[in-house]
């Protein structure tokens, strides 16, 4: 093994503002708080800009670059969207259907990083089934194996939502 991937890390201007955003708005739990660097149980970390720059020797940090996003899932998209709207978050777009029919929304965190929140794929499959699509039609629409759809539509499908 050459290197094991651990997690993405994003640089933030204000740790408290960003921490509050990820904890309060997206329900993330802090796993480790090292002061200038916080790791969340969801598998990503935030790092205070000044500390990160001192470690790398490079203070040329660019925000709002629109070149990456952090992806989350929620079964409560409408409620989360409404809470984000009330908090003044800047949206890229409201809840929309992706080509594979998963409902998602995208917005910026306090530092201009793109955040995407989508419904879990098992919820997409269940929604499409409730709309009258057969398992084969759902498989074709979503571009996933029929076996996955069958599991998602069964009562045994894990609830992988946040």
Tab-separated table of N, CA and C in Angstrom:
chain	number	residue	atom	x	y	z
A	1	UNK	N	0.850	-1.181	0.000
A	1	UNK	CA	0.000	0.000	0.000
A	1	UNK	C	0.894	1.242	0.000
A	2	UNK	N	0.627	2.162	-0.895
A	2	UNK	CA	1.409	3.387	-0.973
A	2	UNK	C	0.865	4.473	-0.073
A	3	UNK	N	-0.442	4.681	-0.096
A	3	UNK	CA	-1.056	5.698	0.758
A	3	UNK	C	-2.533	5.373	0.906
A	4	UNK	N	-3.053	5.561	2.085
A	4	UNK	CA	-4.466	5.319	2.357
A	4	UNK	C	-5.187	6.657	2.433
A	5	UNK	N	-6.226	6.816	1.635
A	5	UNK	CA	-7.022	8.039	1.673
A	5	UNK	C	-7.790	8.093	2.981
A	6	UNK	N	-7.761	9.230	3.650
A	6	UNK	CA	-8.435	9.379	4.931
A	6	UNK	C	-9.663	10.271	4.819
A	7	UNK	N	-9.499	11.501	4.316
A	7	UNK	CA	-10.660	12.372	4.218
A	7	UNK	C	-10.309	13.639	3.446
A	8	UNK	N	-11.328	14.290	2.875
A	8	UNK	CA	-11.096	15.613	2.304
A	8	UNK	C	-11.021	16.648	3.421
A	9	UNK	N	-10.269	17.693	3.179
A	9	UNK	CA	-10.109	18.786	4.134
A	9	UNK	C	-10.352	20.080	3.380
A	10	UNK	N	-11.189	20.929	3.940
A	10	UNK	CA	-11.405	22.238	3.329
A	10	UNK	C	-10.896	23.313	4.278
A	11	UNK	N	-10.416	24.383	3.707
A	11	UNK	CA	-9.876	25.502	4.474
A	11	UNK	C	-11.000	26.512	4.705
A	12	UNK	N	-11.075	27.015	5.941
A	12	UNK	CA	-12.131	27.959	6.308
A	12	UNK	C	-11.525	29.202	6.958
A	13	UNK	N	-12.218	30.308	6.834
A	13	UNK	CA	-11.737	31.561	7.425
A	13	UNK	C	-11.941	31.591	8.936
A	14	UNK	N	-13.113	31.153	9.393
A	14	UNK	CA	-13.484	31.263	10.803
A	14	UNK	C	-13.982	29.901	11.282
A	15	UNK	N	-13.208	29.263	12.152
A	15	UNK	CA	-13.549	27.921	12.622
A	15	UNK	C	-14.900	27.873	13.305
A	16	UNK	N	-15.213	28.842	14.137
A	16	UNK	CA	-16.474	28.803	14.880
A	16	UNK	C	-17.675	28.938	13.954
A	17	UNK	N	-17.581	29.824	12.979
A	17	UNK	CA	-18.679	29.996	12.023
A	17	UNK	C	-18.877	28.713	11.227
A	18	UNK	N	-17.792	28.145	10.730
A	18	UNK	CA	-17.889	26.922	9.930
A	18	UNK	C	-18.332	25.735	10.771
A	19	UNK	N	-17.784	25.620	11.951
A	19	UNK	CA	-18.181	24.516	12.832
A	19	UNK	C	-19.684	24.592	13.127
A	20	UNK	N	-20.154	25.781	13.464
A	20	UNK	CA	-21.573	25.979	13.764
A	20	UNK	C	-22.430	25.610	12.543
A	21	UNK	N	-21.988	26.010	11.353
A	21	UNK	CA	-22.714	25.700	10.124
A	21	UNK	C	-22.842	24.181	9.941
A	22	UNK	N	-21.718	23.474	10.023
A	22	UNK	CA	-21.760	22.033	9.778
A	22	UNK	C	-22.484	21.275	10.891
A	23	UNK	N	-22.353	21.749	12.125
A	23	UNK	CA	-23.048	21.081	13.226
A	23	UNK	C	-24.543	21.405	13.225
A	24	UNK	N	-24.895	22.677	13.168
A	24	UNK	CA	-26.286	23.097	13.327
A	24	UNK	C	-27.114	22.917	12.059
A	25	UNK	N	-26.551	23.274	10.921
A	25	UNK	CA	-27.313	23.205	9.674
A	25	UNK	C	-27.337	21.797	9.089
A	26	UNK	N	-26.201	21.099	9.138
A	26	UNK	CA	-26.116	19.801	8.478
A	26	UNK	C	-26.040	18.627	9.455
A	27	UNK	N	-26.083	18.919	10.756
A	27	UNK	CA	-26.142	17.853	11.743
A	27	UNK	C	-24.884	17.015	11.881
A	28	UNK	N	-23.744	17.573	11.537
A	28	UNK	CA	-22.494	16.828	11.632
A	28	UNK	C	-21.983	16.828	13.068
A	29	UNK	N	-21.284	15.752	13.434
A	29	UNK	CA	-20.720	15.625	14.771
A	29	UNK	C	-19.201	15.697	14.702
A	30	UNK	N	-18.620	16.470	15.607
A	30	UNK	CA	-17.170	16.585	15.672
A	30	UNK	C	-16.596	15.291	16.233
A	31	UNK	N	-15.612	14.753	15.532
A	31	UNK	CA	-14.903	13.575	16.034
A	31	UNK	C	-13.670	14.008	16.821
A	32	UNK	N	-12.881	14.924	16.224
A	32	UNK	CA	-11.691	15.455	16.880
A	32	UNK	C	-11.637	16.958	16.680
A	33	UNK	N	-11.295	17.675	17.734
A	33	UNK	CA	-11.111	19.123	17.656
A	33	UNK	C	-9.690	19.429	18.089
A	34	UNK	N	-8.854	19.772	17.115
A	34	UNK	CA	-7.457	20.080	17.390
A	34	UNK	C	-7.208	21.586	17.428
A	35	UNK	N	-8.257	22.353	17.569
A	35	UNK	CA	-8.126	23.806	17.586
A	35	UNK	C	-8.167	24.380	16.192
A	36	UNK	N	-7.085	24.279	15.471
A	36	UNK	CA	-7.008	24.808	14.109
A	36	UNK	C	-7.497	23.833	13.064
A	37	UNK	N	-7.898	22.629	13.491
A	37	UNK	CA	-8.329	21.588	12.575
A	37	UNK	C	-9.391	20.752	13.285
A	38	UNK	N	-10.540	20.588	12.644
A	38	UNK	CA	-11.628	19.798	13.213
A	38	UNK	C	-11.988	18.700	12.231
A	39	UNK	N	-12.061	17.464	12.729
A	39	UNK	CA	-12.507	16.330	11.925
A	39	UNK	C	-13.927	15.966	12.336
A	40	UNK	N	-14.784	15.771	11.339
A	40	UNK	CA	-16.167	15.380	11.585
A	40	UNK	C	-16.335	13.883	11.366
A	41	UNK	N	-17.265	13.295	12.096
A	41	UNK	CA	-17.529	11.860	11.968
A	41	UNK	C	-17.929	11.475	10.558
A	42	UNK	N	-18.469	12.397	9.800
A	42	UNK	CA	-18.878	12.110	8.429
A	42	UNK	C	-17.733	11.866	7.470
A	43	UNK	N	-16.493	12.104	7.923
A	43	UNK	CA	-15.354	11.791	7.073
A	43	UNK	C	-14.751	12.971	6.333
A	44	UNK	N	-14.880	14.164	6.883
A	44	UNK	CA	-14.211	15.326	6.296
A	44	UNK	C	-13.716	16.212	7.427
A	45	UNK	N	-12.860	17.155	7.073
A	45	UNK	CA	-12.274	18.031	8.080
A	45	UNK	C	-12.278	19.472	7.589
A	46	UNK	N	-12.269	20.388	8.558
A	46	UNK	CA	-12.106	21.809	8.241
A	46	UNK	C	-10.838	22.283	8.940
A	47	UNK	N	-10.131	23.200	8.293
A	47	UNK	CA	-8.856	23.683	8.806
A	47	UNK	C	-8.834	25.205	8.722
A	48	UNK	N	-8.522	25.868	9.828
A	48	UNK	CA	-8.476	27.329	9.850
A	48	UNK	C	-7.415	27.822	8.874
A	49	UNK	N	-7.783	28.793	8.064
A	49	UNK	CA	-6.940	29.312	6.993
A	49	UNK	C	-5.558	29.730	7.487
A	50	UNK	N	-5.484	30.495	8.551
A	50	UNK	CA	-4.177	30.993	9.003
A	50	UNK	C	-3.275	29.844	9.446
A	51	UNK	N	-3.849	28.856	10.099
A	51	UNK	CA	-3.055	27.705	10.539
A	51	UNK	C	-2.611	26.868	9.346
A	52	UNK	N	-3.510	26.640	8.412
A	52	UNK	CA	-3.198	25.867	7.214
A	52	UNK	C	-2.076	26.547	6.424
A	53	UNK	N	-2.184	27.860	6.276
A	53	UNK	CA	-1.157	28.604	5.540
A	53	UNK	C	0.198	28.500	6.231
A	54	UNK	N	0.201	28.519	7.565
A	54	UNK	CA	1.482	28.409	8.280
A	54	UNK	C	2.103	27.027	8.116
A	55	UNK	N	1.269	26.007	8.002
A	55	UNK	CA	1.783	24.642	7.825
A	55	UNK	C	2.312	24.402	6.417
A	56	UNK	N	1.643	24.973	5.435
A	56	UNK	CA	2.032	24.741	4.043
A	56	UNK	C	3.023	25.761	3.521
A	57	UNK	N	3.143	26.892	4.229
A	57	UNK	CA	4.018	27.954	3.749
A	57	UNK	C	3.428	28.694	2.567
A	58	UNK	N	2.137	28.533	2.341
A	58	UNK	CA	1.494	29.155	1.195
A	58	UNK	C	0.203	29.821	1.660
A	59	UNK	N	0.143	31.125	1.560
A	59	UNK	CA	-1.065	31.843	1.984
A	59	UNK	C	-1.963	32.197	0.802
A	60	UNK	N	-1.662	31.647	-0.376
A	60	UNK	CA	-2.443	31.912	-1.577
A	60	UNK	C	-3.629	30.952	-1.627
A	61	UNK	N	-4.601	31.176	-0.752
A	61	UNK	CA	-5.774	30.314	-0.642
A	61	UNK	C	-6.935	31.002	-1.348
A	62	UNK	N	-7.560	30.281	-2.255
A	62	UNK	CA	-8.624	30.844	-3.091
A	62	UNK	C	-9.968	30.261	-2.656
A	63	UNK	N	-10.893	31.134	-2.271
A	63	UNK	CA	-12.243	30.706	-1.906
A	63	UNK	C	-13.171	30.909	-3.097
A	64	UNK	N	-14.339	30.337	-3.055
A	64	UNK	CA	-15.347	30.442	-4.114
A	64	UNK	C	-14.811	29.990	-5.471
A	65	UNK	N	-14.027	28.920	-5.475
A	65	UNK	CA	-13.429	28.482	-6.729
A	65	UNK	C	-14.344	27.571	-7.542
A	66	UNK	N	-15.439	27.100	-6.960
A	66	UNK	CA	-16.425	26.278	-7.677
A	66	UNK	C	-15.814	25.072	-8.376
A	67	UNK	N	-14.807	24.470	-7.755
A	67	UNK	CA	-14.156	23.336	-8.418
A	67	UNK	C	-14.285	22.023	-7.654
A	68	UNK	N	-15.031	22.017	-6.569
A	68	UNK	CA	-15.245	20.793	-5.792
A	68	UNK	C	-16.463	21.017	-4.916
A	69	UNK	N	-17.007	19.918	-4.388
A	69	UNK	CA	-18.130	20.051	-3.479
A	69	UNK	C	-18.063	18.954	-2.431
A	70	UNK	N	-18.707	19.215	-1.302
A	70	UNK	CA	-18.925	18.189	-0.294
A	70	UNK	C	-20.356	17.714	-0.474
A	71	UNK	N	-20.545	16.392	-0.475
A	71	UNK	CA	-21.856	15.804	-0.736
A	71	UNK	C	-22.420	15.181	0.533
A	72	UNK	N	-23.656	15.505	0.829
A	72	UNK	CA	-24.378	14.977	1.979
A	72	UNK	C	-25.699	14.408	1.489
A	73	UNK	N	-26.333	13.583	2.322
A	73	UNK	CA	-27.665	13.081	2.011
A	73	UNK	C	-28.611	13.365	3.168
A	74	UNK	N	-29.872	13.565	2.818
A	74	UNK	CA	-30.904	13.802	3.826
A	74	UNK	C	-32.246	13.339	3.280
A	75	UNK	N	-33.052	12.781	4.161
A	75	UNK	CA	-34.421	12.418	3.794
A	75	UNK	C	-35.366	13.584	4.043
A	76	UNK	N	-34.838	14.697	4.521
A	76	UNK	CA	-35.657	15.864	4.853
A	76	UNK	C	-35.192	17.086	4.055
A	77	UNK	N	-35.129	16.941	2.734
A	77	UNK	CA	-34.619	18.021	1.885
A	77	UNK	C	-35.411	19.313	2.023
A	78	UNK	N	-36.714	19.226	1.996
A	78	UNK	CA	-37.541	20.439	2.034
A	78	UNK	C	-37.343	21.171	3.358
A	79	UNK	N	-37.361	20.424	4.455
A	79	UNK	CA	-37.178	21.040	5.770
A	79	UNK	C	-35.791	21.679	5.886
A	80	UNK	N	-34.772	20.971	5.404
A	80	UNK	CA	-33.413	21.511	5.441
A	80	UNK	C	-33.307	22.747	4.560
A	81	UNK	N	-33.874	22.694	3.367
A	81	UNK	CA	-33.853	23.858	2.469
A	81	UNK	C	-34.494	25.061	3.139
A	82	UNK	N	-35.651	24.837	3.764
A	82	UNK	CA	-36.351	25.939	4.416
A	82	UNK	C	-35.511	26.541	5.542
A	83	UNK	N	-34.836	25.689	6.307
A	83	UNK	CA	-33.971	26.184	7.384
A	83	UNK	C	-32.786	26.965	6.820
A	84	UNK	N	-32.219	26.474	5.729
A	84	UNK	CA	-31.101	27.174	5.087
A	84	UNK	C	-31.544	28.525	4.544
A	85	UNK	N	-32.723	28.575	3.952
A	85	UNK	CA	-33.259	29.839	3.437
A	85	UNK	C	-33.408	30.839	4.582
A	86	UNK	N	-33.986	30.384	5.693
A	86	UNK	CA	-34.173	31.279	6.849
A	86	UNK	C	-32.835	31.787	7.390
A	87	UNK	N	-31.795	30.977	7.255
A	87	UNK	CA	-30.486	31.388	7.782
A	87	UNK	C	-29.719	32.296	6.820
A	88	UNK	N	-30.241	32.490	5.614
A	88	UNK	CA	-29.595	33.382	4.662
A	88	UNK	C	-28.514	32.742	3.807
A	89	UNK	N	-28.463	31.427	3.763
A	89	UNK	CA	-27.464	30.727	2.949
A	89	UNK	C	-27.684	31.058	1.476
A	90	UNK	N	-26.588	31.223	0.725
A	90	UNK	CA	-26.655	31.531	-0.704
A	90	UNK	C	-26.765	30.224	-1.493
A	91	UNK	N	-27.870	30.057	-2.208
A	91	UNK	CA	-28.124	28.843	-2.984
A	91	UNK	C	-27.552	28.945	-4.388
A	92	UNK	N	-27.037	27.838	-4.856
A	92	UNK	CA	-26.674	27.699	-6.268
A	92	UNK	C	-27.951	27.352	-7.026
A	93	UNK	N	-28.707	26.394	-6.480
A	93	UNK	CA	-30.040	26.081	-7.002
A	93	UNK	C	-30.860	25.401	-5.918
A	94	UNK	N	-32.153	25.529	-6.054
A	94	UNK	CA	-33.107	24.902	-5.138
A	94	UNK	C	-33.129	23.396	-5.422
A	95	UNK	N	-34.048	22.699	-4.827
A	95	UNK	CA	-34.171	21.256	-5.032
A	95	UNK	C	-34.576	20.994	-6.484
A	96	UNK	N	-33.776	20.185	-7.156
A	96	UNK	CA	-34.023	19.817	-8.552
A	96	UNK	C	-33.798	18.322	-8.715
A	97	UNK	N	-34.360	17.776	-9.797
A	97	UNK	CA	-34.108	16.382	-10.154
A	97	UNK	C	-32.845	16.303	-11.004
A	98	UNK	N	-31.953	15.403	-10.618
A	98	UNK	CA	-30.801	15.097	-11.458
A	98	UNK	C	-31.298	14.230	-12.618
A	99	UNK	N	-30.486	14.031	-13.665
A	99	UNK	CA	-30.935	13.189	-14.787
A	99	UNK	C	-31.373	11.785	-14.355
A	100	UNK	N	-30.817	11.263	-13.265
A	100	UNK	CA	-31.178	9.932	-12.761
A	100	UNK	C	-32.316	10.012	-11.739
A	101	UNK	N	-32.942	11.211	-11.641
A	101	UNK	CA	-34.144	11.498	-10.842
A	101	UNK	C	-33.910	11.660	-9.347
A	102	UNK	N	-32.676	11.624	-8.893
A	102	UNK	CA	-32.398	11.916	-7.483
A	102	UNK	C	-32.625	13.412	-7.269
A	103	UNK	N	-33.296	13.764	-6.191
A	103	UNK	CA	-33.519	15.165	-5.869
A	103	UNK	C	-32.350	15.691	-5.043
A	104	UNK	N	-31.810	16.844	-5.467
A	104	UNK	CA	-30.661	17.447	-4.788
A	104	UNK	C	-30.799	18.968	-4.781
A	105	UNK	N	-30.046	19.596	-3.879
A	105	UNK	CA	-29.907	21.056	-3.883
A	105	UNK	C	-28.431	21.364	-3.663
A	106	UNK	N	-28.002	22.508	-4.142
A	106	UNK	CA	-26.619	22.935	-3.952
A	106	UNK	C	-26.613	24.368	-3.445
A	107	UNK	N	-25.667	24.617	-2.539
A	107	UNK	CA	-25.542	25.940	-1.939
A	107	UNK	C	-24.107	26.107	-1.480
A	108	UNK	N	-23.790	27.304	-0.998
A	108	UNK	CA	-22.447	27.586	-0.517
A	108	UNK	C	-22.399	27.568	1.001
A	109	UNK	N	-21.305	27.038	1.551
A	109	UNK	CA	-21.082	27.156	2.991
A	109	UNK	C	-20.580	28.567	3.263
A	110	UNK	N	-20.319	28.941	4.505
A	110	UNK	CA	-19.909	30.324	4.802
A	110	UNK	C	-18.630	30.770	4.096
A	111	UNK	N	-17.802	29.827	3.625
A	111	UNK	CA	-16.556	30.183	2.935
A	111	UNK	C	-16.634	30.010	1.434
A	112	UNK	N	-17.812	29.734	0.905
A	112	UNK	CA	-17.973	29.616	-0.541
A	112	UNK	C	-17.653	28.246	-1.102
A	113	UNK	N	-17.550	27.217	-0.255
A	113	UNK	CA	-17.397	25.857	-0.754
A	113	UNK	C	-18.778	25.346	-1.168
A	114	UNK	N	-18.836	24.613	-2.260
A	114	UNK	CA	-20.115	24.076	-2.712
A	114	UNK	C	-20.505	22.898	-1.824
A	115	UNK	N	-21.746	22.937	-1.366
A	115	UNK	CA	-22.323	21.842	-0.606
A	115	UNK	C	-23.503	21.314	-1.417
A	116	UNK	N	-23.535	20.015	-1.610
A	116	UNK	CA	-24.683	19.371	-2.255
A	116	UNK	C	-25.341	18.473	-1.225
A	117	UNK	N	-26.660	18.539	-1.159
A	117	UNK	CA	-27.417	17.626	-0.309
A	117	UNK	C	-28.456	16.968	-1.204
A	118	UNK	N	-28.426	15.651	-1.233
A	118	UNK	CA	-29.364	14.892	-2.049
A	118	UNK	C	-30.123	13.882	-1.214
A	119	UNK	N	-31.234	13.442	-1.764
A	119	UNK	CA	-31.950	12.366	-1.092
A	119	UNK	C	-31.162	11.078	-1.303
A	120	UNK	N	-31.173	10.161	-0.324
A	120	UNK	CA	-30.505	8.873	-0.513
A	120	UNK	C	-31.106	8.152	-1.723
A	121	UNK	N	-30.296	7.394	-2.439
A	121	UNK	CA	-30.781	6.727	-3.644
A	121	UNK	C	-31.908	5.742	-3.351
A	122	UNK	N	-31.909	5.121	-2.162
A	122	UNK	CA	-33.020	4.216	-1.865
A	122	UNK	C	-34.330	5.006	-1.757
A	123	UNK	N	-34.264	6.267	-1.313
A	123	UNK	CA	-35.463	7.110	-1.270
A	123	UNK	C	-35.900	7.501	-2.681
A	124	UNK	N	-34.935	7.735	-3.559
A	124	UNK	CA	-35.268	8.037	-4.947
A	124	UNK	C	-36.020	6.863	-5.555
A	125	UNK	N	-35.491	5.658	-5.354
A	125	UNK	CA	-36.139	4.464	-5.902
A	125	UNK	C	-37.547	4.301	-5.337
A	126	UNK	N	-37.703	4.513	-4.053
A	126	UNK	CA	-39.032	4.379	-3.434
A	126	UNK	C	-39.996	5.448	-3.954
A	127	UNK	N	-39.489	6.654	-4.147
A	127	UNK	CA	-40.334	7.729	-4.678
A	127	UNK	C	-40.792	7.388	-6.091
A	128	UNK	N	-39.866	6.896	-6.926
A	128	UNK	CA	-40.214	6.533	-8.302
A	128	UNK	C	-41.199	5.368	-8.331
A	129	UNK	N	-41.040	4.421	-7.406
A	129	UNK	CA	-41.980	3.305	-7.319
A	129	UNK	C	-43.371	3.819	-6.943
A	130	UNK	N	-43.422	4.753	-5.998
A	130	UNK	CA	-44.708	5.328	-5.581
A	130	UNK	C	-45.361	6.102	-6.723
A	131	UNK	N	-44.537	6.587	-7.660
A	131	UNK	CA	-45.063	7.303	-8.827
A	131	UNK	C	-45.513	6.345	-9.920
A	132	UNK	N	-45.324	5.016	-9.684
A	132	UNK	CA	-45.833	4.025	-10.625
A	132	UNK	C	-44.797	3.349	-11.505
A	133	UNK	N	-43.527	3.663	-11.364
A	133	UNK	CA	-42.516	3.011	-12.183
A	133	UNK	C	-42.244	1.602	-11.658
A	134	UNK	N	-42.018	0.670	-12.588
A	134	UNK	CA	-41.674	-0.701	-12.222
A	134	UNK	C	-40.203	-0.749	-11.802
A	135	UNK	N	-39.786	-1.859	-11.202
A	135	UNK	CA	-38.382	-2.004	-10.807
A	135	UNK	C	-37.461	-1.871	-12.008
A	136	UNK	N	-37.848	-2.476	-13.154
A	136	UNK	CA	-37.018	-2.371	-14.355
A	136	UNK	C	-36.934	-0.928	-14.848
A	137	UNK	N	-38.056	-0.211	-14.806
A	137	UNK	CA	-38.058	1.195	-15.232
A	137	UNK	C	-37.193	2.041	-14.296
A	138	UNK	N	-37.268	1.765	-13.009
A	138	UNK	CA	-36.443	2.503	-12.046
A	138	UNK	C	-34.977	2.233	-12.312
A	139	UNK	N	-34.635	0.975	-12.552
A	139	UNK	CA	-33.245	0.601	-12.844
A	139	UNK	C	-32.729	1.364	-14.063
A	140	UNK	N	-33.534	1.400	-15.120
A	140	UNK	CA	-33.125	2.110	-16.340
A	140	UNK	C	-33.027	3.613	-16.105
A	141	UNK	N	-34.006	4.171	-15.417
A	141	UNK	CA	-34.038	5.614	-15.152
A	141	UNK	C	-32.851	6.052	-14.315
A	142	UNK	N	-32.562	5.272	-13.265
A	142	UNK	CA	-31.498	5.653	-12.334
A	142	UNK	C	-30.114	5.175	-12.787
A	143	UNK	N	-30.064	4.238	-13.719
A	143	UNK	CA	-28.776	3.732	-14.187
A	143	UNK	C	-28.088	2.844	-13.165
A	144	UNK	N	-28.877	2.110	-12.407
A	144	UNK	CA	-28.335	1.216	-11.384
A	144	UNK	C	-28.812	-0.205	-11.661
A	145	UNK	N	-28.098	-1.202	-11.136
A	145	UNK	CA	-28.506	-2.588	-11.368
A	145	UNK	C	-29.884	-2.886	-10.774
A	146	UNK	N	-30.652	-3.756	-11.437
A	146	UNK	CA	-31.973	-4.120	-10.916
A	146	UNK	C	-31.904	-4.684	-9.494
A	147	UNK	N	-30.820	-5.366	-9.165
A	147	UNK	CA	-30.669	-5.926	-7.827
A	147	UNK	C	-30.650	-4.826	-6.765
A	148	UNK	N	-30.022	-3.713	-7.074
A	148	UNK	CA	-29.992	-2.588	-6.134
A	148	UNK	C	-31.394	-2.046	-5.914
A	149	UNK	N	-32.129	-1.886	-6.993
A	149	UNK	CA	-33.497	-1.375	-6.880
A	149	UNK	C	-34.336	-2.320	-6.038
A	150	UNK	N	-34.190	-3.603	-6.280
A	150	UNK	CA	-34.957	-4.591	-5.524
A	150	UNK	C	-34.673	-4.486	-4.024
A	151	UNK	N	-33.412	-4.336	-3.667
A	151	UNK	CA	-33.034	-4.188	-2.254
A	151	UNK	C	-33.595	-2.880	-1.698
A	152	UNK	N	-33.469	-1.800	-2.471
A	152	UNK	CA	-33.944	-0.498	-1.995
A	152	UNK	C	-35.447	-0.492	-1.761
A	153	UNK	N	-36.177	-1.251	-2.573
A	153	UNK	CA	-37.633	-1.263	-2.446
A	153	UNK	C	-38.119	-2.245	-1.389
A	154	UNK	N	-37.235	-3.114	-0.928
A	154	UNK	CA	-37.619	-4.060	0.115
A	154	UNK	C	-37.562	-3.384	1.474
A	155	UNK	N	-38.161	-3.979	2.442
A	155	UNK	CA	-38.108	-3.447	3.801
A	155	UNK	C	-36.756	-3.671	4.446
A	156	UNK	N	-35.880	-4.425	3.777
A	156	UNK	CA	-34.564	-4.735	4.330
A	156	UNK	C	-33.517	-3.701	3.939
A	157	UNK	N	-33.902	-2.747	3.105
A	157	UNK	CA	-32.929	-1.739	2.655
A	157	UNK	C	-32.495	-0.883	3.815
A	158	UNK	N	-31.180	-0.699	3.976
A	158	UNK	CA	-30.703	0.141	5.076
A	158	UNK	C	-31.095	1.590	4.871
A	159	UNK	N	-31.378	2.271	5.941
A	159	UNK	CA	-31.672	3.701	5.889
A	159	UNK	C	-30.348	4.427	6.049
A	160	UNK	N	-29.740	4.811	4.918
A	160	UNK	CA	-28.426	5.458	4.950
A	160	UNK	C	-28.524	6.967	4.928
A	161	UNK	N	-29.646	7.452	5.387
A	161	UNK	CA	-29.841	8.908	5.375
A	161	UNK	C	-29.164	9.570	6.548
A	162	UNK	N	-29.050	10.879	6.426
A	162	UNK	CA	-28.467	11.671	7.502
A	162	UNK	C	-29.504	12.459	8.231
